PDB file of C-alpha atoms in Angstrom:
ATOM      1  CA  MET A  80      91.197 121.053 107.074  1.00 55.00           C
ATOM      2  CA  SER A  81      88.919 121.134 110.121  1.00 53.00           C
ATOM      3  CA  VAL A  82      85.937 121.637 107.781  1.00 52.00           C
ATOM      4  CA  LEU A  83      86.848 118.436 105.922  1.00 55.00           C
ATOM      5  CA  ALA A  84      87.112 116.585 109.225  1.00 51.00           C
ATOM      6  CA  GLU A  85      83.698 117.790 110.358  1.00 50.00           C
ATOM      7  CA  GLU A  86      82.128 116.981 107.012  1.00 51.00           C
ATOM      8  CA  THR A  87      83.183 113.331 107.249  1.00 48.00           C
ATOM      9  CA  GLY A  88      81.973 112.969 110.819  1.00 48.00           C
ATOM     10  CA  GLN A  89      85.512 112.576 112.149  1.00 48.00           C
ATOM     11  CA  THR A  90      87.375 114.342 114.888  1.00 48.00           C
ATOM     12  CA  MET A  91      90.397 116.340 113.769  1.00 49.00           C
ATOM     13  CA  ASP A  92      92.679 113.655 115.203  1.00 51.00           C
ATOM     14  CA  GLU A  93      90.854 110.958 113.248  1.00 49.00           C
ATOM     15  CA  ALA A  94      91.135 112.958 110.035  1.00 52.00           C
ATOM     16  CA  THR A  95      94.825 113.624 110.630  1.00 51.00           C
ATOM     17  CA  ASN A  96      95.494 109.954 111.331  1.00 52.00           C
ATOM     18  CA  ALA A  97      93.524 108.696 108.314  1.00 53.00           C
ATOM     19  CA  ARG A  98      96.723 108.281 106.338  1.00 50.00           C
ATOM     20  CA  ARG A  99      98.041 105.929 109.039  1.00 53.00           C
ATOM     21  CA  ARG A 100      95.372 103.302 108.536  1.00 54.00           C
ATOM     22  CA  ARG A 101      96.960  99.977 107.770  1.00 56.00           C
ATOM     23  CA  PHE A 102      95.927  97.545 105.086  1.00 63.00           C
ATOM     24  CA  THR A 103      97.654  94.300 104.188  1.00 64.00           C
ATOM     25  CA  ARG A 104     100.012  94.064 101.236  1.00 61.00           C
ATOM     26  CA  GLU A 105      97.559  91.711  99.544  1.00 60.00           C
ATOM     27  CA  GLN A 106      94.817  94.324  99.768  1.00 58.00           C
ATOM     28  CA  ASN A 107      96.964  96.678  97.675  1.00 58.00           C
ATOM     29  CA  VAL A 108      95.189  99.818  98.939  1.00 63.00           C
ATOM     30  CA  PHE A 109      96.652 103.226  98.125  1.00 67.00           C
ATOM     31  CA  VAL A 110      93.988 105.659  99.357  1.00 71.00           C
ATOM     32  CA  ARG A 111      94.746 105.749 103.073  1.00 71.00           C
ATOM     33  CA  ASN A 112      91.585 107.587 104.050  1.00 79.00           C
ATOM     34  CA  ALA A 113      89.564 104.543 102.989  1.00 85.00           C
ATOM     35  CA  ILE A 114      87.438 103.429 105.918  1.00 88.00           C
ATOM     36  CA  ALA A 115      87.226  99.809 104.772  1.00 85.00           C
ATOM     37  CA  VAL A 116      87.869  97.545 101.806  1.00 82.00           C
ATOM     38  CA  ASN A 117      85.560  94.587 101.392  1.00 81.00           C
ATOM     39  CA  ASP A 118      85.281  91.276  99.502  1.00 77.00           C
ATOM     40  CA  LEU A 119      88.720  91.536  97.937  1.00 71.00           C
ATOM     41  CA  GLU A 120      88.868  87.757  97.650  1.00 71.00           C
ATOM     42  CA  ASP A 121      86.163  88.100  94.984  1.00 74.00           C
ATOM     43  CA  PRO A 122      87.018  90.867  92.487  1.00 68.00           C
ATOM     44  CA  THR A 123      83.463  90.792  91.142  1.00 74.00           C
ATOM     45  CA  LYS A 124      82.223  92.038  94.533  1.00 81.00           C
ATOM     46  CA  ALA A 125      85.179  94.129  95.748  1.00 83.00           C
ATOM     47  CA  ASN A 126      84.222  97.524  97.138  1.00 89.00           C
ATOM     48  CA  VAL A 127      85.608 100.351  99.235  1.00 89.00           C
ATOM     49  CA  THR A 128      84.028 102.545 101.901  1.00 92.00           C
ATOM     50  CA  LEU A 129      85.169 106.163 101.671  1.00 93.00           C
ATOM     51  CA  PRO A 130      84.484 109.415 103.515  1.00 93.00           C
ATOM     52  CA  LEU A 131      81.584 111.313 101.971  1.00 95.00           C
ATOM     53  CA  PHE A 132      81.808 115.099 101.761  1.00 95.00           C
ATOM     54  CA  LYS A 133      78.924 117.532 101.630  1.00 95.00           C
ATOM     55  CA  GLY A 134      78.946 120.373  99.127  1.00 96.00           C
ATOM     56  CA  ILE A 135      76.477 122.787  97.587  1.00 96.00           C
ATOM     57  CA  GLY A 136      75.063 122.372  94.100  1.00 97.00           C
ATOM     58  CA  PRO A 137      74.640 125.260  91.641  1.00 96.00           C
ATOM     59  CA  SER A 138      71.043 125.796  92.745  1.00 94.00           C
ATOM     60  CA  GLY A 139      71.926 125.614  96.443  1.00 95.00           C
ATOM     61  CA  ASN A 140      70.873 121.993  96.902  1.00 95.00           C
ATOM     62  CA  PRO A 141      72.949 119.595  99.062  1.00 96.00           C
ATOM     63  CA  THR A 142      75.473 117.698  96.947  1.00 97.00           C
ATOM     64  CA  TYR A 143      77.729 114.858  98.082  1.00 97.00           C
ATOM     65  CA  TYR A 144      81.120 113.936  96.687  1.00 97.00           C
ATOM     66  CA  ILE A 145      84.215 111.831  97.281  1.00 96.00           C
ATOM     67  CA  LEU A 146      87.779 113.148  97.226  1.00 94.00           C
ATOM     68  CA  THR A 147      90.525 110.759  96.135  1.00 92.00           C
ATOM     69  CA  GLU A 148      93.437 112.891  94.825  1.00 92.00           C
ATOM     70  CA  THR A 149      94.982 116.344  95.155  1.00 94.00           C
ATOM     71  CA  SER A 150      97.773 118.142  93.305  1.00 94.00           C
ATOM     72  CA  SER A 151      99.673 118.868  96.547  1.00 94.00           C
ATOM     73  CA  PHE A 152     102.089 116.358  98.041  1.00 93.00           C
ATOM     74  CA  ILE A 153     101.684 117.772 101.563  1.00 92.00           C
ATOM     75  CA  ILE A 154      97.887 118.034 101.495  1.00 92.00           C
ATOM     76  CA  SER A 155      97.526 114.573  99.962  1.00 89.00           C
ATOM     77  CA  LYS A 156      99.634 113.155 102.784  1.00 87.00           C
ATOM     78  CA  PHE A 157      97.581 115.007 105.379  1.00 87.00           C
ATOM     79  CA  LEU A 158      94.232 113.860 103.979  1.00 87.00           C
ATOM     80  CA  GLY A 159      95.360 110.317 103.232  1.00 84.00           C
ATOM     81  CA  VAL A 160      94.507 110.552  99.529  1.00 88.00           C
ATOM     82  CA  ASN A 161      96.558 109.936  96.403  1.00 88.00           C
ATOM     83  CA  TYR A 162      99.098 112.499  95.257  1.00 91.00           C
ATOM     84  CA  SER A 163      98.610 113.409  91.593  1.00 92.00           C
ATOM     85  CA  PRO A 164     100.777 116.331  90.436  1.00 93.00           C
ATOM     86  CA  LYS A 165      99.496 115.941  86.863  1.00 93.00           C
ATOM     87  CA  LEU A 166      96.154 117.409  87.968  1.00 95.00           C
ATOM     88  CA  ILE A 167      97.774 120.846  88.000  1.00 95.00           C
ATOM     89  CA  HIS A 168      97.949 120.777  84.190  1.00 95.00           C
ATOM     90  CA  GLY A 169      94.149 120.949  84.089  1.00 95.00           C
ATOM     91  CA  ARG A 170      93.989 124.188  86.064  1.00 96.00           C
ATOM     92  CA  GLY A 171      92.836 127.034  83.838  1.00 95.00           C
ATOM     93  CA  SER A 172      91.690 124.698  81.067  1.00 96.00           C
ATOM     94  CA  GLU A 173      88.135 124.518  79.740  1.00 97.00           C
ATOM     95  CA  GLY A 174      87.921 120.989  81.100  1.00 97.00           C
ATOM     96  CA  SER A 175      88.219 122.019  84.743  1.00 97.00           C
ATOM     97  CA  GLN A 176      85.583 123.267  87.168  1.00 98.00           C
ATOM     98  CA  GLU A 177      86.434 126.311  89.256  1.00 97.00           C
ATOM     99  CA  VAL A 178      84.454 126.364  92.489  1.00 97.00           C
ATOM    100  CA  THR A 179      83.831 128.756  95.352  1.00 96.00           C
ATOM    101  CA  ILE A 180      83.591 128.231  99.105  1.00 94.00           C
ATOM    102  CA  LYS A 181      80.311 129.084 100.812  1.00 92.00           C
ATOM    103  CA  ARG A 182      79.749 128.608 104.544  1.00 89.00           C
ATOM    104  CA  GLY A 183      82.834 126.401 104.604  1.00 89.00           C
ATOM    105  CA  LEU A 184      81.541 124.088 101.859  1.00 94.00           C
ATOM    106  CA  ILE A 185      82.479 123.724  98.209  1.00 95.00           C
ATOM    107  CA  GLN A 186      79.852 125.270  95.947  1.00 96.00           C
ATOM    108  CA  PHE A 187      79.981 123.543  92.579  1.00 97.00           C
ATOM    109  CA  ARG A 188      79.299 125.310  89.297  1.00 97.00           C
ATOM    110  CA  GLY A 189      78.418 122.045  87.582  1.00 98.00           C
ATOM    111  CA  ASP A 190      75.921 119.381  88.544  1.00 98.00           C
ATOM    112  CA  VAL A 191      75.023 115.765  87.778  1.00 98.00           C
ATOM    113  CA  ASP A 192      71.641 114.284  86.929  1.00 98.00           C
ATOM    114  CA  PHE A 193      71.411 110.771  88.396  1.00 98.00           C
ATOM    115  CA  SER A 194      67.824 110.160  87.268  1.00 98.00           C
ATOM    116  CA  PRO A 195      68.464 108.478  83.862  1.00 98.00           C
ATOM    117  CA  VAL A 196      68.207 104.696  83.685  1.00 97.00           C
ATOM    118  CA  ARG A 197      71.424 103.120  82.442  1.00 97.00           C
ATOM    119  CA  ARG A 198      71.019 100.944  79.361  1.00 97.00           C
ATOM    120  CA  VAL A 199      73.615  98.969  77.399  1.00 97.00           C
ATOM    121  CA  GLU A 200      72.887  96.562  74.537  1.00 96.00           C
ATOM    122  CA  PRO A 201      75.396  94.383  72.633  1.00 96.00           C
ATOM    123  CA  GLY A 202      76.575  95.591  69.257  1.00 95.00           C
ATOM    124  CA  ASP A 203      75.406  94.166  65.943  1.00 90.00           C
ATOM    125  CA  GLY A 204      78.915  93.253  64.768  1.00 86.00           C
ATOM    126  CA  PRO A 205      80.985  90.140  65.486  1.00 89.00           C
ATOM    127  CA  PHE A 206      81.611  91.317  69.071  1.00 94.00           C
ATOM    128  CA  ALA A 207      79.450  92.938  71.736  1.00 95.00           C
ATOM    129  CA  PHE A 208      81.659  96.044  71.641  1.00 95.00           C
ATOM    130  CA  PRO A 209      80.927  98.628  70.425  1.00 94.00           C
ATOM    131  CA  PRO A 210      77.424  98.452  71.905  1.00 96.00           C
ATOM    132  CA  SER A 211      74.364  99.171  69.791  1.00 96.00           C
ATOM    133  CA  VAL A 212      72.871 101.152  72.696  1.00 97.00           C
ATOM    134  CA  ALA A 213      74.883 103.016  75.348  1.00 97.00           C
ATOM    135  CA  GLU A 214      72.875 105.267  77.651  1.00 98.00           C
ATOM    136  CA  PRO A 215      74.687 106.327  80.857  1.00 98.00           C
ATOM    137  CA  GLY A 216      72.861 106.262  84.174  1.00 97.00           C
ATOM    138  CA  SER A 217      74.064 109.743  85.120  1.00 98.00           C
ATOM    139  CA  ILE A 218      74.921 112.828  83.086  1.00 98.00           C
ATOM    140  CA  GLY A 219      76.968 115.870  84.021  1.00 98.00           C
ATOM    141  CA  ASP A 220      75.937 119.266  82.708  1.00 98.00           C
ATOM    142  CA  ASP A 221      78.137 121.587  80.639  1.00 97.00           C
ATOM    143  CA  GLU A 222      79.869 122.957  83.763  1.00 98.00           C
ATOM    144  CA  TYR A 223      80.536 119.650  85.523  1.00 98.00           C
ATOM    145  CA  SER A 224      84.042 118.264  85.842  1.00 98.00           C
ATOM    146  CA  SER A 225      85.563 116.255  88.665  1.00 97.00           C
ATOM    147  CA  LEU A 226      88.847 118.113  88.134  1.00 97.00           C
ATOM    148  CA  VAL A 227      88.013 120.845  90.620  1.00 97.00           C
ATOM    149  CA  VAL A 228      90.047 124.005  91.175  1.00 97.00           C
ATOM    150  CA  LEU A 229      89.679 125.569  94.625  1.00 96.00           C
ATOM    151  CA  PRO A 230      90.009 129.346  95.166  1.00 94.00           C
ATOM    152  CA  SER A 231      93.503 128.709  96.583  1.00 93.00           C
ATOM    153  CA  GLY A 232      94.574 127.157  93.279  1.00 95.00           C
ATOM    154  CA  LEU A 233      94.742 123.641  94.729  1.00 95.00           C
ATOM    155  CA  VAL A 234      93.395 121.059  92.281  1.00 96.00           C
ATOM    156  CA  ILE A 235      91.422 118.119  93.639  1.00 96.00           C
ATOM    157  CA  ASN A 236      89.600 115.158  92.158  1.00 96.00           C
ATOM    158  CA  ALA A 237      86.130 115.730  93.645  1.00 96.00           C
ATOM    159  CA  GLN A 238      83.579 113.368  92.154  1.00 97.00           C
ATOM    160  CA  ILE A 239      79.892 114.070  92.774  1.00 98.00           C
ATOM    161  CA  VAL A 240      78.171 110.802  93.693  1.00 98.00           C
ATOM    162  CA  ALA A 241      74.788 111.856  95.113  1.00 98.00           C
ATOM    163  CA  ASN A 242      72.293 114.715  95.118  1.00 98.00           C
ATOM    164  CA  SER A 243      68.540 115.244  95.039  1.00 97.00           C
ATOM    165  CA  THR A 244      68.252 113.435  91.675  1.00 98.00           C
ATOM    166  CA  GLY A 245      69.708 110.144  92.950  1.00 98.00           C
ATOM    167  CA  ILE A 246      73.015 108.326  93.448  1.00 98.00           C
ATOM    168  CA  HIS A 247      75.913 107.095  91.325  1.00 98.00           C
ATOM    169  CA  ASP A 248      75.501 103.669  89.689  1.00 97.00           C
ATOM    170  CA  ARG A 249      78.633 102.308  91.402  1.00 95.00           C
ATOM    171  CA  ILE A 250      77.309 102.994  94.894  1.00 97.00           C
ATOM    172  CA  VAL A 251      76.675  99.865  96.963  1.00 96.00           C
ATOM    173  CA  SER A 252      75.410 101.769 100.013  1.00 97.00           C
ATOM    174  CA  ILE A 253      75.389 105.338 101.274  1.00 98.00           C
ATOM    175  CA  ASP A 254      75.028 106.739 104.793  1.00 97.00           C
ATOM    176  CA  ILE A 255      74.630 110.495 104.503  1.00 95.00           C
ATOM    177  CA  PRO A 256      74.235 111.225 108.251  1.00 94.00           C
ATOM    178  CA  ARG A 257      77.498 109.370 109.004  1.00 93.00           C
ATOM    179  CA  ARG A 258      79.188 110.655 105.824  1.00 94.00           C
ATOM    180  CA  ARG A 259      80.096 107.230 104.463  1.00 95.00           C
ATOM    181  CA  VAL A 260      79.715 105.774 100.987  1.00 96.00           C
ATOM    182  CA  THR A 261      80.585 102.296  99.722  1.00 96.00           C
ATOM    183  CA  MET A 262      81.391 101.980  96.026  1.00 94.00           C
ATOM    184  CA  GLU A 263      82.244  99.134  93.677  1.00 91.00           C
ATOM    185  CA  LEU A 264      85.915  98.865  92.784  1.00 85.00           C
ATOM    186  CA  LEU A 265      87.288  98.348  89.308  1.00 83.00           C
ATOM    187  CA  ASP A 266      89.123  95.057  88.875  1.00 80.00           C
ATOM    188  CA  GLY A 267      92.357  95.283  86.892  1.00 82.00           C
ATOM    189  CA  PHE A 268      96.076  94.525  86.727  1.00 84.00           C
ATOM    190  CA  GLN A 269      99.430  96.286  86.832  1.00 81.00           C
ATOM    191  CA  GLY A 270     102.725  94.516  86.272  1.00 83.00           C
ATOM    192  CA  GLY A 271     101.064  91.128  86.755  1.00 84.00           C
ATOM    193  CA  ASP A 272      99.491  92.099  90.089  1.00 79.00           C
ATOM    194  CA  GLN A 273      95.764  92.478  90.585  1.00 76.00           C
ATOM    195  CA  PHE A 274      94.371  95.936  91.263  1.00 71.00           C
ATOM    196  CA  TYR A 275      91.551  96.398  93.753  1.00 63.00           C
ATOM    197  CA  TYR A 276      91.395 100.124  94.348  1.00 58.00           C
ATOM    198  CA  ARG A 277      90.715 101.808  91.017  1.00 70.00           C
ATOM    199  CA  LEU A 278      87.387 103.637  90.754  1.00 81.00           C
ATOM    200  CA  VAL A 279      85.486 104.668  87.656  1.00 84.00           C
ATOM    201  CA  THR A 280      83.215 107.630  88.310  1.00 91.00           C
ATOM    202  CA  ASP A 281      83.272 109.720  85.106  1.00 96.00           C
ATOM    203  CA  ALA A 282      83.887 109.342  81.374  1.00 95.00           C
ATOM    204  CA  THR A 283      83.835 111.827  78.512  1.00 95.00           C
ATOM    205  CA  ALA A 284      81.787 109.750  76.042  1.00 95.00           C
ATOM    206  CA  PRO A 285      78.465 107.859  76.350  1.00 96.00           C
ATOM    207  CA  GLY A 286      79.958 104.448  75.489  1.00 95.00           C
ATOM    208  CA  PRO A 287      82.531 104.111  78.284  1.00 94.00           C
ATOM    209  CA  ALA A 288      80.302 105.965  80.749  1.00 96.00           C
ATOM    210  CA  ALA A 289      77.460 103.502  80.182  1.00 96.00           C
ATOM    211  CA  ILE A 290      79.596 100.350  79.986  1.00 95.00           C
ATOM    212  CA  GLU A 291      81.606 101.079  83.143  1.00 92.00           C
ATOM    213  CA  LEU A 292      78.748 102.545  85.225  1.00 94.00           C
ATOM    214  CA  GLY A 293      80.153 106.074  85.154  1.00 96.00           C
ATOM    215  CA  THR A 294      78.818 109.596  84.836  1.00 98.00           C
ATOM    216  CA  LEU A 295      78.937 111.132  81.377  1.00 98.00           C
ATOM    217  CA  ALA A 296      81.082 114.250  81.830  1.00 98.00           C
ATOM    218  CA  PRO A 297      81.648 115.785  78.368  1.00 97.00           C
ATOM    219  CA  ARG A 298      83.381 118.885  79.761  1.00 97.00           C
ATOM    220  CA  MET A 299      86.328 116.723  80.789  1.00 96.00           C
ATOM    221  CA  ALA A 300      87.089 116.018  77.127  1.00 95.00           C
ATOM    222  CA  LYS A 301      88.567 119.542  77.098  1.00 96.00           C
ATOM    223  CA  LEU A 302      91.287 118.647  79.606  1.00 95.00           C
ATOM    224  CA  PRO A 303      94.826 118.622  78.204  1.00 91.00           C
ATOM    225  CA  ALA A 304      95.906 116.578  76.400  1.00 81.00           C
ATOM    226  CA  PHE A 305      94.787 113.306  74.846  1.00 78.00           C
ATOM    227  CA  GLY A 306      97.615 111.227  73.439  1.00 74.00           C
ATOM    228  CA  GLN A 307     100.123 112.805  75.828  1.00 73.00           C
ATOM    229  CA  SER A 308     100.873 111.049  79.087  1.00 73.00           C
ATOM    230  CA  SER A 309     104.615 111.119  79.662  1.00 69.00           C
ATOM    231  CA  LEU A 310     106.083 112.747  82.755  1.00 75.00           C
ATOM    232  CA  PHE A 311     107.383 115.778  80.881  1.00 77.00           C
ATOM    233  CA  GLU A 312     104.252 116.588  78.879  1.00 80.00           C
ATOM    234  CA  ASN A 313     101.753 119.138  80.202  1.00 82.00           C
ATOM    235  CA  SER A 314      98.945 116.622  80.325  1.00 89.00           C
ATOM    236  CA  THR A 315      96.517 115.584  83.045  1.00 91.00           C
ATOM    237  CA  PHE A 316      96.299 112.072  81.589  1.00 90.00           C
ATOM    238  CA  ILE A 317      98.009 108.732  81.788  1.00 86.00           C
ATOM    239  CA  GLY A 318      97.388 106.297  78.967  1.00 85.00           C
ATOM    240  CA  PHE A 319      96.080 102.767  79.249  1.00 86.00           C
ATOM    241  CA  SER A 320      94.779 100.256  76.742  1.00 86.00           C
ATOM    242  CA  PRO A 321      91.463  98.444  77.303  1.00 92.00           C
ATOM    243  CA  VAL A 322      90.820  95.232  75.369  1.00 95.00           C
ATOM    244  CA  THR A 323      87.711  95.381  73.185  1.00 95.00           C
ATOM    245  CA  ASN A 324      87.234  91.747  72.133  1.00 96.00           C
ATOM    246  CA  GLY A 325      88.982  89.452  74.589  1.00 96.00           C
ATOM    247  CA  GLU A 326      87.562  86.318  76.147  1.00 96.00           C
ATOM    248  CA  THR A 327      84.042  86.403  77.608  1.00 96.00           C
ATOM    249  CA  GLY A 328      82.092  84.234  80.048  1.00 95.00           C
ATOM    250  CA  ALA A 329      81.712  84.899  83.764  1.00 92.00           C
ATOM    251  CA  ASP A 330      83.496  81.658  84.742  1.00 93.00           C
ATOM    252  CA  ASN A 331      86.237  81.923  82.134  1.00 95.00           C
ATOM    253  CA  PRO A 332      89.617  82.479  83.888  1.00 93.00           C
ATOM    254  CA  GLU A 333      90.873  84.287  80.763  1.00 95.00           C
ATOM    255  CA  ARG A 334      87.864  86.646  80.676  1.00 95.00           C
ATOM    256  CA  GLN A 335      88.835  90.229  79.824  1.00 94.00           C
ATOM    257  CA  SER A 336      87.299  92.879  77.577  1.00 95.00           C
ATOM    258  CA  LEU A 337      84.704  95.570  77.128  1.00 96.00           C
ATOM    259  CA  SER A 338      82.679  92.965  75.235  1.00 97.00           C
ATOM    260  CA  SER A 339      82.701  90.820  78.370  1.00 96.00           C
ATOM    261  CA  THR A 340      81.365  93.679  80.494  1.00 95.00           C
ATOM    262  CA  ILE A 341      78.456  94.070  78.080  1.00 96.00           C
ATOM    263  CA  LEU A 342      77.680  90.336  77.914  1.00 96.00           C
ATOM    264  CA  ASP A 343      78.619  89.141  81.413  1.00 95.00           C
ATOM    265  CA  ASP A 344      76.289  91.079  83.688  1.00 91.00           C
ATOM    266  CA  ASP A 345      78.503  94.175  84.044  1.00 91.00           C
ATOM    267  CA  LEU A 346      81.627  92.350  85.215  1.00 90.00           C
ATOM    268  CA  ASP A 347      84.639  94.642  84.982  1.00 89.00           C
ATOM    269  CA  PRO A 348      86.613  94.660  81.714  1.00 91.00           C
ATOM    270  CA  ILE A 349      89.851  93.998  83.684  1.00 90.00           C
ATOM    271  CA  ASN A 350      91.932  96.858  82.352  1.00 89.00           C
ATOM    272  CA  VAL A 351      95.720  96.987  82.609  1.00 86.00           C
ATOM    273  CA  PHE A 352      97.454 100.057  84.048  1.00 82.00           C
ATOM    274  CA  PRO A 353     101.036 101.215  83.431  1.00 79.00           C
ATOM    275  CA  PHE A 354     102.072 101.718  87.071  1.00 74.00           C
ATOM    276  CA  ASP A 355     100.885 101.928  90.672  1.00 72.00           C
ATOM    277  CA  PRO A 356     100.300 105.238  92.435  1.00 73.00           C
ATOM    278  CA  ASP A 357     103.374 106.174  94.481  1.00 74.00           C
ATOM    279  CA  ASN A 358     102.344 108.484  97.286  1.00 70.00           C
ATOM    280  CA  ASP A 359     105.864 108.625  98.730  1.00 77.00           C
ATOM    281  CA  GLN A 360     107.326 110.027  95.508  1.00 77.00           C
ATOM    282  CA  GLU A 361     107.035 113.823  95.500  1.00 78.00           C
ATOM    283  CA  PHE A 362     109.123 114.409  92.388  1.00 80.00           C
ATOM    284  CA  PHE A 363     109.028 112.628  89.021  1.00 83.00           C
ATOM    285  CA  ASN A 364     105.563 111.332  89.890  1.00 82.00           C
ATOM    286  CA  ASN A 365     103.397 110.664  86.840  1.00 77.00           C
ATOM    287  CA  ASP A 366     100.235 109.247  88.413  1.00 82.00           C
ATOM    288  CA  SER A 367      96.793 110.609  87.554  1.00 87.00           C
ATOM    289  CA  PRO A 368      93.156 109.593  88.049  1.00 89.00           C
ATOM    290  CA  MET A 369      92.451 110.893  84.533  1.00 90.00           C
ATOM    291  CA  TRP A 370      92.896 108.059  82.042  1.00 89.00           C
ATOM    292  CA  ASP A 371      93.381 108.302  78.290  1.00 90.00           C
ATOM    293  CA  ALA A 372      92.006 105.113  76.724  1.00 89.00           C
ATOM    294  CA  HIS A 373      93.674 103.629  73.638  1.00 88.00           C
ATOM    295  CA  LEU A 374      91.646 100.591  72.599  1.00 92.00           C
ATOM    296  CA  ASN A 375      93.256  97.365  71.433  1.00 92.00           C
ATOM    297  CA  MET A 376      91.733  94.269  69.869  1.00 95.00           C
ATOM    298  CA  TRP A 377      92.657  90.689  69.111  1.00 96.00           C
ATOM    299  CA  THR A 378      93.007  89.838  65.411  1.00 96.00           C
ATOM    300  CA  GLU A 379      91.351  86.923  63.652  1.00 95.00           C
ATOM    301  CA  GLU A 380      94.809  85.371  63.287  1.00 96.00           C
ATOM    302  CA  ALA A 381      94.983  85.163  67.090  1.00 96.00           C
ATOM    303  CA  ILE A 382      91.331  84.319  67.727  1.00 96.00           C
ATOM    304  CA  ASP A 383      90.964  81.411  65.288  1.00 94.00           C
ATOM    305  CA  PRO A 384      93.747  79.235  66.813  1.00 95.00           C
ATOM    306  CA  GLY A 385      92.607  80.098  70.352  1.00 93.00           C
ATOM    307  CA  LEU A 386      95.498  82.365  71.327  1.00 95.00           C
ATOM    308  CA  ARG A 387      93.434  84.924  73.213  1.00 95.00           C
ATOM    309  CA  ARG A 388      94.358  85.205  76.889  1.00 94.00           C
ATOM    310  CA  ARG A 389      94.081  87.595  79.794  1.00 94.00           C
ATOM    311  CA  ILE A 390      96.688  90.362  79.566  1.00 92.00           C
ATOM    312  CA  VAL A 391      98.037  91.276  83.011  1.00 90.00           C
ATOM    313  CA  SER A 392     100.884  93.658  82.204  1.00 87.00           C
ATOM    314  CA  ILE A 393     101.663  96.372  79.674  1.00 79.00           C
ATOM    315  CA  GLU A 394     105.320  95.329  79.602  1.00 72.00           C
TER     316      GLU A 394
END
């Protein structure tokens, strides 16, 4: 734990007290080690500043990552990150990344190339989604997965966001000497309430990776198990349902869809999630940062009479 404290430029007391940081109810922040949340009054600009950790890439190069979840209730509490017991189901699977510790730092087996230029073009059909061109701005190699298994067996969500090839497309600013990184937040809803905290860093297919400014991480498609997200299934995933062809237009209060993200200057698709993280619930906790997308679309029977609207709850 002292290594993690040093790597974020904090004293041990500061690292220990990270979970005690206070945010307002309106800010709806779950990751207690967040250093700051900004511009929450404007979801199109909302961002979060997080501790930045230093690791070692496969070739020995400095690699920087964020840590937002662990599979241990106690360690998650200590670090001020989200508790996600479902991560343990990925341990030992082909979709995980087993790492080693070298000189007190995580040495990754997989790496990310941040040099590609992201490109997304609207589709040729009646809606912008699916896109005709979807080229992610960063690509993980065959060994890269953000579901990281430490030598102790602890599973963490460690997302590489910077290395010698560049930085993640969702980064607003990065301060490597001070170990701070500010990243765009994903706008969304749960139970009628607006979400500010969700991050998108990786996706298993080029389309969602390019549309939502994520890293293409094909290895993670081997995590168990798509289509299974209930509490009692051995799956790392929780399901959610993005809208493909909802309302578009940056100033439209009903705007929501992957088509909107493509057409409206990368504004978030405004996804809906089934529940909030609950970091005080050790047992019967079904939260996960790994999301299993099941697309939905409005029918012509709803579109023609103008019935499309913003969906704010799965219920």
